[in-house]
Coordinates of C-alpha atoms in Angstrom, one line a residue:
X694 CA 0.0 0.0 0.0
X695 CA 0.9 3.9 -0.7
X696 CA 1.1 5.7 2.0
X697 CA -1.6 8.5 2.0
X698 CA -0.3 10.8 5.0
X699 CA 2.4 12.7 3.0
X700 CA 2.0 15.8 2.6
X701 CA 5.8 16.9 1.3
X702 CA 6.9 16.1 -2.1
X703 CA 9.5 13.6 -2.6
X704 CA 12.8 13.1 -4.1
X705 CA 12.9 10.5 -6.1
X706 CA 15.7 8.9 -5.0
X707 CA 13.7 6.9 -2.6
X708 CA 11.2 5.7 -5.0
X709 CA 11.3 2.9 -7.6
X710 CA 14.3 3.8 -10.3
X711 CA 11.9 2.7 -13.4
X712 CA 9.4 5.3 -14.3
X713 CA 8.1 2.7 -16.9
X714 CA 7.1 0.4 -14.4
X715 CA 6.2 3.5 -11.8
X716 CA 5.0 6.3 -14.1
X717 CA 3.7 8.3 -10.9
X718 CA 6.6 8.0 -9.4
X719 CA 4.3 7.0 -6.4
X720 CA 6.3 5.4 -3.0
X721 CA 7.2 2.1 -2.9
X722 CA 6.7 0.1 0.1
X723 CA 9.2 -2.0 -0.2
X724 CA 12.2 -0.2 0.9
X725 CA 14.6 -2.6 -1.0
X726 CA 13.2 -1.1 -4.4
X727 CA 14.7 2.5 -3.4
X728 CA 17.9 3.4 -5.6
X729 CA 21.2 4.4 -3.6
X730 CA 24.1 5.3 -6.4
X731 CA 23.9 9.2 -6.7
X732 CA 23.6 10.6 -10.0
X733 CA 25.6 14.4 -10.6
X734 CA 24.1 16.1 -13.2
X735 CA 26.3 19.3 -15.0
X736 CA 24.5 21.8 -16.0
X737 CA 24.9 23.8 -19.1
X738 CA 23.0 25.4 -21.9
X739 CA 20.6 22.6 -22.4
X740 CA 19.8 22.4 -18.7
X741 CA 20.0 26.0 -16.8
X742 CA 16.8 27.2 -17.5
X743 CA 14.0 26.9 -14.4
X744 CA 11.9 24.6 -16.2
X745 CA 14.4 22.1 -16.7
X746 CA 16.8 22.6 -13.3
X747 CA 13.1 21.3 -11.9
X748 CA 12.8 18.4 -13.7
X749 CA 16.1 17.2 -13.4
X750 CA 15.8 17.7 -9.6
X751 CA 12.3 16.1 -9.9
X752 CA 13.9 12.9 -12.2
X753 CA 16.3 12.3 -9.6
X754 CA 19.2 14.5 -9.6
X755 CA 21.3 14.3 -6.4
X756 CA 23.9 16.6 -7.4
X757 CA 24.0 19.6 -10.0
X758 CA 28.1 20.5 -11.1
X759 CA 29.3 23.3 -13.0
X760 CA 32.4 23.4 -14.7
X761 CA 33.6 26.6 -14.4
X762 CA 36.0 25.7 -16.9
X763 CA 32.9 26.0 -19.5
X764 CA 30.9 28.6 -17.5
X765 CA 31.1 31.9 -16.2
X766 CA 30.6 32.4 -12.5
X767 CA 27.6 34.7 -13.4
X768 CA 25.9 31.7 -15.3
X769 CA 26.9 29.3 -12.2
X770 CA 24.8 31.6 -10.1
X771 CA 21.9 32.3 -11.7
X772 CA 22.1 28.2 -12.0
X773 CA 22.8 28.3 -7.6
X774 CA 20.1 31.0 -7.4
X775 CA 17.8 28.7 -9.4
X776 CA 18.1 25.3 -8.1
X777 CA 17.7 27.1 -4.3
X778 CA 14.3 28.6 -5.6
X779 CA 12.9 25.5 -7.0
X780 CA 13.3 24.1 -4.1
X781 CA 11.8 26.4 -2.2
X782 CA 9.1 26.9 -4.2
X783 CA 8.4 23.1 -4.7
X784 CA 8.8 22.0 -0.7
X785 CA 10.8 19.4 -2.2
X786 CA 12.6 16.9 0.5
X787 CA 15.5 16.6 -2.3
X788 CA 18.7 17.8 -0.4
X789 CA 20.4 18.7 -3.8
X790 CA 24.1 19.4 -3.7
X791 CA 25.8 22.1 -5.6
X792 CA 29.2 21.3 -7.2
X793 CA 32.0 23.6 -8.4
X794 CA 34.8 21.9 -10.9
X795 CA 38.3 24.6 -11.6
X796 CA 40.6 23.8 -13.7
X797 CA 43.7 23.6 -11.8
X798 CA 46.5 22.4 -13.6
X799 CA 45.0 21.5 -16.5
X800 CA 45.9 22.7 -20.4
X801 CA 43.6 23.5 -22.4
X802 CA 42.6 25.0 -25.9
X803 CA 41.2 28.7 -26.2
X804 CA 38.2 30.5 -27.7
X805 CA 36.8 30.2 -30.8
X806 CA 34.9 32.2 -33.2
X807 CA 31.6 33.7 -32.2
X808 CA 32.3 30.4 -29.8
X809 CA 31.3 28.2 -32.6
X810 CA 32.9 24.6 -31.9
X811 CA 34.7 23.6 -36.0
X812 CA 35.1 21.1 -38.0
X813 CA 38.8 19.8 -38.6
X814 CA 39.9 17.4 -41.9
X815 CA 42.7 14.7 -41.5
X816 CA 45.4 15.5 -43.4
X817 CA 45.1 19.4 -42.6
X818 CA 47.1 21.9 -40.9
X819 CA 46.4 23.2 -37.8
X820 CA 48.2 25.6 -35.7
X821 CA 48.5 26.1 -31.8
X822 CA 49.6 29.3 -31.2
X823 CA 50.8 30.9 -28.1
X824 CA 48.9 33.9 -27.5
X825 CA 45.7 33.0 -25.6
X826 CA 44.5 36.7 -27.1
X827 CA 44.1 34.6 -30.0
X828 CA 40.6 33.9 -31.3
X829 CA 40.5 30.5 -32.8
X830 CA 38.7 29.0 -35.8
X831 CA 39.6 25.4 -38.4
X832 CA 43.3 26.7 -39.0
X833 CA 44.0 27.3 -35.4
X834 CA 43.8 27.8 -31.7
X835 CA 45.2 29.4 -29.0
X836 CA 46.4 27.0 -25.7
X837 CA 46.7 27.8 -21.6
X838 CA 50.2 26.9 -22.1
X839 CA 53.0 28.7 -23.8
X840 CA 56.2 27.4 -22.9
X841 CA 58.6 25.0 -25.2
X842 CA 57.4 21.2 -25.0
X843 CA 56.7 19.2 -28.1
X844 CA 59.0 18.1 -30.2
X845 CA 58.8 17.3 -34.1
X846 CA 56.8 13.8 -34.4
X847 CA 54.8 14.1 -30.7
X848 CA 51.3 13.4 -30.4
X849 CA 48.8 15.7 -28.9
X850 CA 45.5 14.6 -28.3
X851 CA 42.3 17.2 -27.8
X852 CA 38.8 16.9 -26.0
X853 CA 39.7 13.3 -24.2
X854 CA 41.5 11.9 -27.4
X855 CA 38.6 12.3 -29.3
X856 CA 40.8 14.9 -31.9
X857 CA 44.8 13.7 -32.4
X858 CA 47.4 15.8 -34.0
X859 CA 51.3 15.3 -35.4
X860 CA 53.7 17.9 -34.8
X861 CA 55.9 18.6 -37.9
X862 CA 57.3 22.5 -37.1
X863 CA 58.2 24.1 -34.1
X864 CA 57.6 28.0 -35.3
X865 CA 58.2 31.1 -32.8
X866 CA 55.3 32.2 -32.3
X867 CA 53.0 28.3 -32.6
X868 CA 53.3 24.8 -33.4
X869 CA 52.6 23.4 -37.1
X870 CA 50.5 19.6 -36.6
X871 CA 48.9 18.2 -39.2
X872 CA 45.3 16.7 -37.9
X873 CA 45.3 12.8 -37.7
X874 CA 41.7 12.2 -37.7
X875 CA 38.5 14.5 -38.6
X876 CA 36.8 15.8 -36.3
X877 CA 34.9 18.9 -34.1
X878 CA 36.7 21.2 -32.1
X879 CA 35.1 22.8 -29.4
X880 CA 36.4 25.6 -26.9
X881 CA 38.3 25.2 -24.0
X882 CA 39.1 21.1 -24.4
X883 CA 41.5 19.7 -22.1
X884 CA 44.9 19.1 -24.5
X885 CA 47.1 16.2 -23.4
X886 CA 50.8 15.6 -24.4
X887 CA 51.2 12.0 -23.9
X888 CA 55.2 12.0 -24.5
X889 CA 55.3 14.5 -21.6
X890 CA 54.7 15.5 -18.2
X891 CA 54.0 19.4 -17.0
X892 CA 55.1 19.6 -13.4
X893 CA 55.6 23.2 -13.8
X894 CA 52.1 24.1 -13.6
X895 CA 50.8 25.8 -10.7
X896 CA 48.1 23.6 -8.9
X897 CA 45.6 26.4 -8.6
X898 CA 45.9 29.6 -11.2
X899 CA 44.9 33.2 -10.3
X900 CA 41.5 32.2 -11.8
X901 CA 41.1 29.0 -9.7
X902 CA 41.7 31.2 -6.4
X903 CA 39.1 33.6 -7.5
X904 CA 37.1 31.1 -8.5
X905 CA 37.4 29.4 -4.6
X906 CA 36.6 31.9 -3.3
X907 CA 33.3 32.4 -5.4
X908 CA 32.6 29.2 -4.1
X909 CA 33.2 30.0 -0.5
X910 CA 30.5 33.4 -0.7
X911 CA 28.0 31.1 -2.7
X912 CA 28.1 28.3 0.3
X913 CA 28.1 25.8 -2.4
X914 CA 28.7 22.0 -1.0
X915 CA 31.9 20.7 -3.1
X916 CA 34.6 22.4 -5.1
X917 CA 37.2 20.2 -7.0
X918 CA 39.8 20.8 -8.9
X919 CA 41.0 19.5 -12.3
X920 CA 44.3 17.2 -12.8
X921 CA 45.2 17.2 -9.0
X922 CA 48.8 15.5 -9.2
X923 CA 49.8 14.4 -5.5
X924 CA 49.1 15.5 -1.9
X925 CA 51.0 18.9 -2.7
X926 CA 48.2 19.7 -4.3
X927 CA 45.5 18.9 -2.5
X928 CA 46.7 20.4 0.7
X929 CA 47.3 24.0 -1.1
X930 CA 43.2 24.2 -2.2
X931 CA 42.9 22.8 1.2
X932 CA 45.0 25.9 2.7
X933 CA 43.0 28.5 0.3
X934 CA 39.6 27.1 2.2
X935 CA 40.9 26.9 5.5
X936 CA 38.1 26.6 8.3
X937 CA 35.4 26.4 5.5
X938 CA 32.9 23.1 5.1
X939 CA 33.2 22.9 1.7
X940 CA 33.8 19.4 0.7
X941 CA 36.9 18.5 -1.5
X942 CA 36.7 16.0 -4.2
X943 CA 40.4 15.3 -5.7
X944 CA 39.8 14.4 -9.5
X945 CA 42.2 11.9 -10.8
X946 CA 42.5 12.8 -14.6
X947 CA 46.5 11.9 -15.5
X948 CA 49.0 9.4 -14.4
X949 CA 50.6 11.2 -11.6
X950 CA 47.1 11.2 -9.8
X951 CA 47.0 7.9 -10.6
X952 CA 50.4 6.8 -9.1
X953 CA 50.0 9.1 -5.9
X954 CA 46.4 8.1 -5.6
X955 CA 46.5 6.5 -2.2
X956 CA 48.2 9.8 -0.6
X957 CA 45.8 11.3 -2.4
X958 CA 43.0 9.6 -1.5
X959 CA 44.2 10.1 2.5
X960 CA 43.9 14.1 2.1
X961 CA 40.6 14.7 -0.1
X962 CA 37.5 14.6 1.3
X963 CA 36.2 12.0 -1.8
X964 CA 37.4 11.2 -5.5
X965 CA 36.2 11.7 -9.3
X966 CA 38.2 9.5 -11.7
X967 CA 37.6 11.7 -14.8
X968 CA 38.3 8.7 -17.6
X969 CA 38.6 10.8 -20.9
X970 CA 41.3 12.6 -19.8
X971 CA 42.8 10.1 -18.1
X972 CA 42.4 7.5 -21.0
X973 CA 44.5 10.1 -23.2
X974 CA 46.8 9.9 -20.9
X975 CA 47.4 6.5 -19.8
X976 CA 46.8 3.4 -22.0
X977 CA 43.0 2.9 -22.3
X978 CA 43.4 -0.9 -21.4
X979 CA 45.1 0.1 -18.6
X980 CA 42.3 2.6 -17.1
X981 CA 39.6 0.5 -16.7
X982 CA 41.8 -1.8 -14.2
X983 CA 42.8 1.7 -12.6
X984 CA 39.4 2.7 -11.9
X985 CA 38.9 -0.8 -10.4
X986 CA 41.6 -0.5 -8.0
X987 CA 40.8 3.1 -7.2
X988 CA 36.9 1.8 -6.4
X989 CA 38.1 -0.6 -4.0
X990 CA 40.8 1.4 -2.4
X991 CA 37.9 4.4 -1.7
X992 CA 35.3 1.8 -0.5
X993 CA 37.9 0.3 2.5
X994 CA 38.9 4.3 3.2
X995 CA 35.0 4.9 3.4
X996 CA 35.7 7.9 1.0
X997 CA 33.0 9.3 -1.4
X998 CA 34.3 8.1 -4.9
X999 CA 32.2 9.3 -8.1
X1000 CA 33.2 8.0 -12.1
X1001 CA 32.4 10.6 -14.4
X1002 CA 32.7 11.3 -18.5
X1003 CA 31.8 9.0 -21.1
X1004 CA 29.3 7.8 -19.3
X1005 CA 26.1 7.6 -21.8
X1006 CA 28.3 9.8 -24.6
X1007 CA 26.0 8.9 -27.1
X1008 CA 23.2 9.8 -25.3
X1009 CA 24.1 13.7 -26.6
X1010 CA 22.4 13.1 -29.8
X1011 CA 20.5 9.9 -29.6
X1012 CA 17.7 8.7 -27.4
X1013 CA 19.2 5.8 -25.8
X1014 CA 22.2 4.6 -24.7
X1015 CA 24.7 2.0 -26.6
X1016 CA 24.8 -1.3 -25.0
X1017 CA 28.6 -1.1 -24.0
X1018 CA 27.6 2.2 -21.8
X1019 CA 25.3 0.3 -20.3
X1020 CA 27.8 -2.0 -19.0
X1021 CA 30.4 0.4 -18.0
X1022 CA 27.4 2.1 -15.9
X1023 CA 26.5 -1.2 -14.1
X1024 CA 29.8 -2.2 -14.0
X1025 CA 31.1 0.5 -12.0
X1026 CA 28.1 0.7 -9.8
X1027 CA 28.8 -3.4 -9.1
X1028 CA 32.1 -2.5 -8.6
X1029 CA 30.8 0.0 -5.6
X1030 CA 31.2 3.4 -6.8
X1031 CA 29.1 5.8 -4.6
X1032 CA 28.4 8.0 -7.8
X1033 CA 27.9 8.8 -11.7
X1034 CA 28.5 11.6 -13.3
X1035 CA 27.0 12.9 -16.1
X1036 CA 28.7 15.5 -18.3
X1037 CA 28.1 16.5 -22.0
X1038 CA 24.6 14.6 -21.9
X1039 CA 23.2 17.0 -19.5
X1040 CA 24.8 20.3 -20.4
X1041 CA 24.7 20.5 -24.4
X1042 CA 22.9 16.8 -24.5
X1043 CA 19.6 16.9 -27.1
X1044 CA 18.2 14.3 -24.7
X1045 CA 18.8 15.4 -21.1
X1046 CA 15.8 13.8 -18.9
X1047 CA 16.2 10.9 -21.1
X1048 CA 20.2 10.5 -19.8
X1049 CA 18.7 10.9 -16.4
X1050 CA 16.4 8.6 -16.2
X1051 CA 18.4 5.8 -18.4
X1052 CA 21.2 6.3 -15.9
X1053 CA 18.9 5.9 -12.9
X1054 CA 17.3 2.3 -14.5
X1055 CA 20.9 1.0 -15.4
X1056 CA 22.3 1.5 -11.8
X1057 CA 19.0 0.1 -9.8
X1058 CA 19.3 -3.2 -12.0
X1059 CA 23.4 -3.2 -11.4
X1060 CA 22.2 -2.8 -7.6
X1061 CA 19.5 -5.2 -7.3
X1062 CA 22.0 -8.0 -9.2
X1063 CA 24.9 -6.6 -6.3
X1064 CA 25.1 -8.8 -3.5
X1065 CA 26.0 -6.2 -0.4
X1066 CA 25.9 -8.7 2.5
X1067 CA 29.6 -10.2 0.8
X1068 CA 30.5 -6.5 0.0
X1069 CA 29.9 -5.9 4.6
X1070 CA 32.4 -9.1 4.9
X1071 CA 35.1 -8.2 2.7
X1072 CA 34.9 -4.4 3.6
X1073 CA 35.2 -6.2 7.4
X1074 CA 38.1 -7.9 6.7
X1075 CA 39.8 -5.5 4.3
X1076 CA 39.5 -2.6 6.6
X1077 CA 43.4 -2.4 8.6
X1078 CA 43.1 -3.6 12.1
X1079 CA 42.5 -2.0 15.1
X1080 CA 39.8 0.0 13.7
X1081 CA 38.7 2.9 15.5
X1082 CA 36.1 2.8 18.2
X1083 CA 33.4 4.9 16.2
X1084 CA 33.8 2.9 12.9
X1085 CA 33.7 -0.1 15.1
X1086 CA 30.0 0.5 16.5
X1087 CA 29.4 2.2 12.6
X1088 CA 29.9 -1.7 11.5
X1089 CA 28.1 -3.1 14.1
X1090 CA 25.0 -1.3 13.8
X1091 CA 24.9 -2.2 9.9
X1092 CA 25.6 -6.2 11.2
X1093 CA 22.9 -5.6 14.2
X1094 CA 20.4 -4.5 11.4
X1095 CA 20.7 -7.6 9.7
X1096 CA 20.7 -10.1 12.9
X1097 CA 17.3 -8.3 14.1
X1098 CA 16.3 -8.3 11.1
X1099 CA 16.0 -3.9 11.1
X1100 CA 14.0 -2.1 8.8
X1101 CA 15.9 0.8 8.3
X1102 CA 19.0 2.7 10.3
X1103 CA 19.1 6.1 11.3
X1104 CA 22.0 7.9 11.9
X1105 CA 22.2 11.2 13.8
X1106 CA 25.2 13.2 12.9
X1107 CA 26.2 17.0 12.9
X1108 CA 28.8 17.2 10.3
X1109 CA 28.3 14.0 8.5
X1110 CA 31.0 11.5 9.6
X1111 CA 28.9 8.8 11.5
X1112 CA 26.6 8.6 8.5
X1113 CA 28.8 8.0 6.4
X1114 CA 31.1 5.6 8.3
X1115 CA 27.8 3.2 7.6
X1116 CA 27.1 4.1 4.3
X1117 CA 31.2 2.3 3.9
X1118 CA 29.4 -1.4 4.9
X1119 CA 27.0 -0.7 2.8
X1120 CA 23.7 -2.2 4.4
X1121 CA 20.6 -3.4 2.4
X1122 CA 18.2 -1.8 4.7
X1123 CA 18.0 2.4 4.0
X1124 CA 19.9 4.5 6.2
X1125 CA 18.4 7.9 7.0
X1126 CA 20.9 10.2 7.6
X1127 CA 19.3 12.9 10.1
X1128 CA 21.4 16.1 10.9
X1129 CA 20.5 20.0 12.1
X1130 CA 22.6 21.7 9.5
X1131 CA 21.5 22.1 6.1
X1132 CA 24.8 22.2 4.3
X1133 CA 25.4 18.4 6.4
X1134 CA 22.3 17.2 4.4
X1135 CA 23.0 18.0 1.2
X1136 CA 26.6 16.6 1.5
X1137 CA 25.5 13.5 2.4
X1138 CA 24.0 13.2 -1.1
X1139 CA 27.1 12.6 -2.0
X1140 CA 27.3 9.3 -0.3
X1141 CA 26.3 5.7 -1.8
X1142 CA 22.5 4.9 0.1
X1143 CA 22.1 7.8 2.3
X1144 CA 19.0 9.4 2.5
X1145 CA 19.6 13.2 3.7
X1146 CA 17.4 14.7 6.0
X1147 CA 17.4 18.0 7.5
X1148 CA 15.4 18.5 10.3
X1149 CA 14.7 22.0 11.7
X1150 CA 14.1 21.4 15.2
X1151 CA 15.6 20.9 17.9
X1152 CA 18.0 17.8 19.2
X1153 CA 15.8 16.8 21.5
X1154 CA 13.4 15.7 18.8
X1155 CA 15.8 14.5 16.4
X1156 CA 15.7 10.7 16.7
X1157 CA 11.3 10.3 16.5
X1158 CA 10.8 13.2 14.0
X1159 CA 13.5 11.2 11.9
X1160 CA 11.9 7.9 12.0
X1161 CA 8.8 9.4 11.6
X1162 CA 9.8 11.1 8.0
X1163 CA 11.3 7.8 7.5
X1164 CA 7.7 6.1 7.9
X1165 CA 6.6 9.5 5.8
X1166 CA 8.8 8.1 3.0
X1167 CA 7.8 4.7 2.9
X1168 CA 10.8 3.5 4.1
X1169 CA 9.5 1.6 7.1
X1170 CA 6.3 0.8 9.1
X1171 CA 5.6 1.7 12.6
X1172 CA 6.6 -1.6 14.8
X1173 CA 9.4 -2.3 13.0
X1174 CA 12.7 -2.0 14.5
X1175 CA 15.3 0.6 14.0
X1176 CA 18.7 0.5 14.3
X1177 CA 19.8 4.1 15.6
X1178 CA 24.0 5.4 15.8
X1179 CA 24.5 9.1 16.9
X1180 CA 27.4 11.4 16.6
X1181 CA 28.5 14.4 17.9
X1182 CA 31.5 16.8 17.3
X1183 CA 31.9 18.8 20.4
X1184 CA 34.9 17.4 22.1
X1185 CA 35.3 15.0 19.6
X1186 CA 36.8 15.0 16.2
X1187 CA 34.5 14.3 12.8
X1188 CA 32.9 11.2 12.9
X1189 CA 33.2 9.8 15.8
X1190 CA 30.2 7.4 17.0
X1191 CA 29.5 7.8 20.8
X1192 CA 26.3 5.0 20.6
X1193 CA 24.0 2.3 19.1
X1194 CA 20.4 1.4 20.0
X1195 CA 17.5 -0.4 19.0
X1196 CA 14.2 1.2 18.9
X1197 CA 10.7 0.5 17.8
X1198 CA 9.2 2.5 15.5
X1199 CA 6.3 4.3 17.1
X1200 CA 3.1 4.4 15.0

């Protein structure tokens, strides 16, 4: 039965993941049918108007990113300004995120023509030329970096690979290539140099600081920043935000990321592997066994990690996805990634709502077909030993839902950490993450099955008015039992889990 007491619109991410088999997106009660991978939506030209930011958040958006490598912080927020009023405006219980990507260290070609992407013949000439003044067309482009690096015969590859060129003349002012396969250019793509490695980079330009600091005044939930290359570089975004609560998410996108990626992981608050730039990078055979490893090593640090670009590429001009997509979505959702991210198909995709929602039906199947009670048992054994006390009673509570045979767990937390230390063990019940600050919430959208909830009153309340939004949802049924972990953070750091109780939940 539907329940017939709620009164607040829902987020769909706790309703059934097929609107074909749901097409009222009515509740389910059958809490097992509720998807938990998040899905990040970027929002661009084909998605920033009001209309649309509302369906996507009503389709089952958890997070919206702009690339501020694309975007101009006016259009990022009128985009923030937007998806706050929608809300609003809707009463919606969707704790939706906001995400800021920089660029950081990352090269990159330059404008274009009345920013017009072009259309580039094998066989042709084409020029990178080192003054970013430079406005761009099918004979040339300016790039973010100037200084001498290629040599006669090197390979450079544009937009993830998807455009590779030859040098054959180092010139004063530019670089001769011929083009090695046809293909679009569009502005500001990411250029790799495969026979090289730029150390020389800064890790954050005087952009990217201005840039963090828009983020900071707009109280957005996450920044990251492009190409991050070792700890070095994580700890100097990490000094520019100081005391802030901004989440950071290190994106692996080259191979130094990739070899320092367990210091790495250590520092940053979660991970994105970015695969098309990486796969320019680094042997394509070689990435998808990367992204593996890096899954795993996440999941036992009980870190946030998201896979993002290529996704459901095609989905930018056709309806549905291809069949291989729809692997490498349920494969890295068996493989226990807390997150997808969609790219191009949301921001300049003809079929935006459609990427959504295919997304959403790939990773419930790839979840229902997941067995999680295996996932608990390695995660148990993998994680290093002794553990500490709160992820200790963290583990128990998910293993004391499943020997009483809980209908849900509830976790009370202030700035996230005790929440999330359960989400890591990854229990087959929902877990309703419960907390009194609002930018808590919608950072725990972040994380693989949590269900964000912010509740305006008081402490005192927290626990009953929790399990009853919980019954509100359709998540569980009064006499059931509940499974309940709180945290707290004064006098103790982030995370840590002070107790564990079983309660009934009251009708």
């Amino acid at each position: 039965m539907v329940a017939t007491s709620i009164v607040r619109k829902i987020h769909p991410v706790h309703v059934d993941a097929d609107p074909r088999r749901s097409p009222t997106r009515l509740l389910l009660a059958n809490s097992a049918d509720i998807l938990r991978t998040k899905v990040v939506c970027t929002l661009g030209p084909a998605s920033s108007s009001k209309e649309m930011i509302g369906k996507l958040i009503a389709g089952g958006m958890n997070i919206a990113r702009l690339n501020l490598s694309h975007c101009t912080q006016d259009f990022a927020t009128q985009c923030i300004r937007t998806i706050r009023e929608v809300l609003v405006e809707t009463e919606s219980t969707a704790e939706v995120a906001i995400w800021l990507d920089m660029n950081g260290p990352k090269v990159r070609s330059g404008k274009l023509a009345r920013g017009e992407a072009v259309h580039l013949t094998a066989g042709d000439d084409f020029f990178f030329v080192n003054d970013q003044n430079v406005v761009g067309d099918n004979t040339r482009v300016s790039t973010s970096y100037t200084k001498e690096l290629v040599k006669v015969g090197d390979k450079m590859y544009v937009d993830d690979g998807l455009l590779s060129f030859t040098v054959v003349e180092r010139l004063e002012d530019s670089i001769r290539c011929k083009v090695d396969n046809s293909g679009i250019l569009g502005e500001s793509k990411g250029i790799n140099f495969p026979s090289h490695v730029i150390n020389d980079l800064p890790a954050l330009s005087a952009k990217d600081k201005t840039d963090i600091a828009y983020a900071m005044s707009e109280e957005v939930d996450f920044i990251s920043v492009s190409c991050i290359r070792d700890v070095d570089d994580v700890e100097e975004v990490r000094l520019l935000l100081g005391n802030h609560k901004i989440k950071l998410l290190a994106k692996i996108e080259n191979k130094s990321g990739m070899d320092n990626f367990e210091s790495i992981l250590r520092m940053a608050d979660g991970i994105v592997i970015d695969r098309g730039y990486l796969g320019a990078e680094v042997d394509v055979e070689l990435v998808t066994i990367a992204q593996k490893k890096m899954i795993s090593m996440a999941n036992i640090a009980g870190k946030a990690i998201l896979v993002a670009n290529q996704m459901l590429e095609s989905m930018r001009t056709n309806p549905r996805p291809a069949r291989s997509e729809a692997a490498d979505v349920a494969n890295a959702v068996m493989d226990g990634v807390d997150g997808l991210v969609l790219s191009a198909e949301t921001a300049i995709g003809e079929y935006v709502l459609e990427s959504v929602n295919s997304m959403r039906r790939i990773a419930y199947q790839a979840e229902k077909n997941n067995n999680y009670l295996e996932y608990q048992v390695k995660t148990m054994r993998s994680v290093p030993k002794p553990i500490p006390v709160s992820e200790s009673i963290a583990s128990s509570a998910v293993l004391a839902a499943r020997q009483v045979d809980a209908a849900i767990i509830v976790c009370i937390t202030e700035l996230g950490g005790t929440a999330r230390l359960v989400a890591k063990y990854r229990p087959v019940i929902p877990v309703v993450a419960a907390t009194l600050i609002p930018q808590t919430a919608r950072q725990l959208n972040l994380n693989f099955g949590l269900v964000p909830y912010y509740h305006p009153g008081s402490a005192d309340s927290v626990i009953m008015d929790t399990l009853k939004y919980a019954v509100e949802l359709g998540l569980c049924k009064p006499g059931q039992v509940a499974v309940v972990t709180c945290g707290q953070h004064i006098g103790f750091l982030e995370g840590t889990t002070t107790k564990m109780q079983l309660i009934q939940i009251p009708a």
